[in-house]
């Protein structure tokens, strides 16, 4: 996701993810920008389904919002398959 034209430092950042998956405990989710990788979800919820959540990510507060943001999703097991149905950032500056 490329962000441009934002002036001022990040005051707050919310990451919303919508992932369909039959075993959310297999998943690790991280937000990456300019070499900084922040894990927001790390194999939580055991056998529950799906990750449809919004995470407040304070690690980027004070940084420039402009640049390329990447969502990294890792499925640590081979038994199940999932689908990234969407993701977004809400940045307050």
PDB file of C-alpha atoms in Angstrom:
ATOM      1  CA  UNK A   1       0.000   0.000   0.000  1.00  0.00           C
ATOM      2  CA  UNK A   2       1.624   3.276  -1.070  1.00  0.00           C
ATOM      3  CA  UNK A   3       0.891   6.396   0.967  1.00  0.00           C
ATOM      4  CA  UNK A   4       1.870   9.817  -0.349  1.00  0.00           C
ATOM      5  CA  UNK A   5       1.029  13.456   0.220  1.00  0.00           C
ATOM      6  CA  UNK A   6       0.607  13.169   3.993  1.00  0.00           C
ATOM      7  CA  UNK A   7       2.178  16.007   5.954  1.00  0.00           C
ATOM      8  CA  UNK A   8       3.123  15.673   9.587  1.00  0.00           C
ATOM      9  CA  UNK A   9       4.159  12.771  11.754  1.00  0.00           C
ATOM     10  CA  UNK A  10       1.919   9.822  12.573  1.00  0.00           C
ATOM     11  CA  UNK A  11      -0.044  10.403  15.781  1.00  0.00           C
ATOM     12  CA  UNK A  12      -1.923   7.101  15.626  1.00  0.00           C
ATOM     13  CA  UNK A  13      -2.196   4.227  13.208  1.00  0.00           C
ATOM     14  CA  UNK A  14      -4.865   1.540  12.989  1.00  0.00           C
ATOM     15  CA  UNK A  15      -4.422  -1.570  10.860  1.00  0.00           C
ATOM     16  CA  UNK A  16      -7.588  -3.419   9.880  1.00  0.00           C
ATOM     17  CA  UNK A  17      -7.276  -6.938   8.472  1.00  0.00           C
ATOM     18  CA  UNK A  18      -9.875  -9.276   7.046  1.00  0.00           C
ATOM     19  CA  UNK A  19      -8.511 -12.802   6.708  1.00  0.00           C
ATOM     20  CA  UNK A  20     -10.648 -15.905   6.232  1.00  0.00           C
ATOM     21  CA  UNK A  21      -8.852 -18.909   7.709  1.00  0.00           C
ATOM     22  CA  UNK A  22     -10.134 -22.062   9.431  1.00  0.00           C
ATOM     23  CA  UNK A  23      -7.439 -21.991  12.156  1.00  0.00           C
ATOM     24  CA  UNK A  24      -6.276 -18.506  13.140  1.00  0.00           C
ATOM     25  CA  UNK A  25      -3.738 -19.986  15.560  1.00  0.00           C
ATOM     26  CA  UNK A  26      -1.556 -20.790  12.530  1.00  0.00           C
ATOM     27  CA  UNK A  27      -1.175 -17.138  11.512  1.00  0.00           C
ATOM     28  CA  UNK A  28       1.379 -14.414  12.191  1.00  0.00           C
ATOM     29  CA  UNK A  29       0.569 -10.930  10.908  1.00  0.00           C
ATOM     30  CA  UNK A  30       3.058  -8.065  10.662  1.00  0.00           C
ATOM     31  CA  UNK A  31       3.050  -4.533   9.282  1.00  0.00           C
ATOM     32  CA  UNK A  32       6.258  -3.471   7.516  1.00  0.00           C
ATOM     33  CA  UNK A  33       7.532  -0.035   6.446  1.00  0.00           C
ATOM     34  CA  UNK A  34      11.073   1.108   5.678  1.00  0.00           C
ATOM     35  CA  UNK A  35      12.672  -1.976   7.189  1.00  0.00           C
ATOM     36  CA  UNK A  36      10.646  -1.803  10.395  1.00  0.00           C
ATOM     37  CA  UNK A  37       8.559  -4.936  10.979  1.00  0.00           C
ATOM     38  CA  UNK A  38       5.931  -4.888  13.717  1.00  0.00           C
ATOM     39  CA  UNK A  39       4.110  -8.118  14.585  1.00  0.00           C
ATOM     40  CA  UNK A  40       0.496  -7.351  15.504  1.00  0.00           C
ATOM     41  CA  UNK A  41      -0.856 -10.901  15.719  1.00  0.00           C
ATOM     42  CA  UNK A  42       1.164 -13.995  16.568  1.00  0.00           C
ATOM     43  CA  UNK A  43      -0.659 -17.333  16.479  1.00  0.00           C
ATOM     44  CA  UNK A  44      -3.458 -16.309  18.845  1.00  0.00           C
ATOM     45  CA  UNK A  45      -6.869 -17.861  19.267  1.00  0.00           C
ATOM     46  CA  UNK A  46      -6.000 -21.537  18.862  1.00  0.00           C
ATOM     47  CA  UNK A  47      -8.685 -23.204  16.759  1.00  0.00           C
ATOM     48  CA  UNK A  48     -10.930 -20.182  16.251  1.00  0.00           C
ATOM     49  CA  UNK A  49     -11.647 -19.096  12.679  1.00  0.00           C
ATOM     50  CA  UNK A  50     -10.665 -15.944  10.809  1.00  0.00           C
ATOM     51  CA  UNK A  51      -8.876 -12.753  11.755  1.00  0.00           C
ATOM     52  CA  UNK A  52     -11.208  -9.792  11.238  1.00  0.00           C
ATOM     53  CA  UNK A  53      -9.764  -7.202  13.571  1.00  0.00           C
ATOM     54  CA  UNK A  54      -8.362  -3.713  13.922  1.00  0.00           C
ATOM     55  CA  UNK A  55      -4.999  -3.320  15.652  1.00  0.00           C
ATOM     56  CA  UNK A  56      -3.638  -0.064  17.089  1.00  0.00           C
ATOM     57  CA  UNK A  57       0.042   0.077  16.106  1.00  0.00           C
ATOM     58  CA  UNK A  58       1.858   2.662  18.229  1.00  0.00           C
ATOM     59  CA  UNK A  59       5.326   1.566  17.048  1.00  0.00           C
ATOM     60  CA  UNK A  60       5.110   3.939  14.058  1.00  0.00           C
ATOM     61  CA  UNK A  61       3.945   7.000  16.031  1.00  0.00           C
ATOM     62  CA  UNK A  62       6.184   9.973  15.232  1.00  0.00           C
ATOM     63  CA  UNK A  63       7.283   8.504  11.881  1.00  0.00           C
ATOM     64  CA  UNK A  64       6.489   9.845   8.419  1.00  0.00           C
ATOM     65  CA  UNK A  65       3.350   8.187   7.006  1.00  0.00           C
ATOM     66  CA  UNK A  66       4.517   8.484   3.393  1.00  0.00           C
ATOM     67  CA  UNK A  67       6.051   5.419   1.798  1.00  0.00           C
ATOM     68  CA  UNK A  68       5.261   1.822   1.022  1.00  0.00           C
ATOM     69  CA  UNK A  69       3.481  -0.196   3.694  1.00  0.00           C
ATOM     70  CA  UNK A  70       3.407  -3.977   3.422  1.00  0.00           C
ATOM     71  CA  UNK A  71       1.209  -6.473   5.207  1.00  0.00           C
ATOM     72  CA  UNK A  72       2.975  -9.751   5.886  1.00  0.00           C
ATOM     73  CA  UNK A  73       0.869 -12.820   6.674  1.00  0.00           C
ATOM     74  CA  UNK A  74       2.558 -16.134   7.461  1.00  0.00           C
ATOM     75  CA  UNK A  75       0.657 -19.409   7.826  1.00  0.00           C
ATOM     76  CA  UNK A  76       2.899 -21.697   9.888  1.00  0.00           C
ATOM     77  CA  UNK A  77       0.969 -24.885   9.080  1.00  0.00           C
ATOM     78  CA  UNK A  78       0.393 -26.609   5.761  1.00  0.00           C
ATOM     79  CA  UNK A  79      -2.905 -28.292   6.600  1.00  0.00           C
ATOM     80  CA  UNK A  80      -5.223 -25.301   6.107  1.00  0.00           C
ATOM     81  CA  UNK A  81      -5.612 -22.557   3.529  1.00  0.00           C
ATOM     82  CA  UNK A  82      -6.917 -19.045   3.980  1.00  0.00           C
ATOM     83  CA  UNK A  83      -7.667 -15.919   2.015  1.00  0.00           C
ATOM     84  CA  UNK A  84      -6.617 -12.337   2.602  1.00  0.00           C
ATOM     85  CA  UNK A  85      -9.909 -10.601   1.846  1.00  0.00           C
ATOM     86  CA  UNK A  86      -8.629  -7.097   2.512  1.00  0.00           C
ATOM     87  CA  UNK A  87      -6.624  -4.763   4.703  1.00  0.00           C
ATOM     88  CA  UNK A  88      -6.399  -1.024   5.322  1.00  0.00           C
ATOM     89  CA  UNK A  89      -4.608   1.622   7.337  1.00  0.00           C
ATOM     90  CA  UNK A  90      -6.173   4.552   9.160  1.00  0.00           C
ATOM     91  CA  UNK A  91      -3.508   7.161   9.894  1.00  0.00           C
ATOM     92  CA  UNK A  92      -3.995  10.207  12.084  1.00  0.00           C
ATOM     93  CA  UNK A  93      -1.352  12.888  11.690  1.00  0.00           C
TER      94      UNK A  93
END
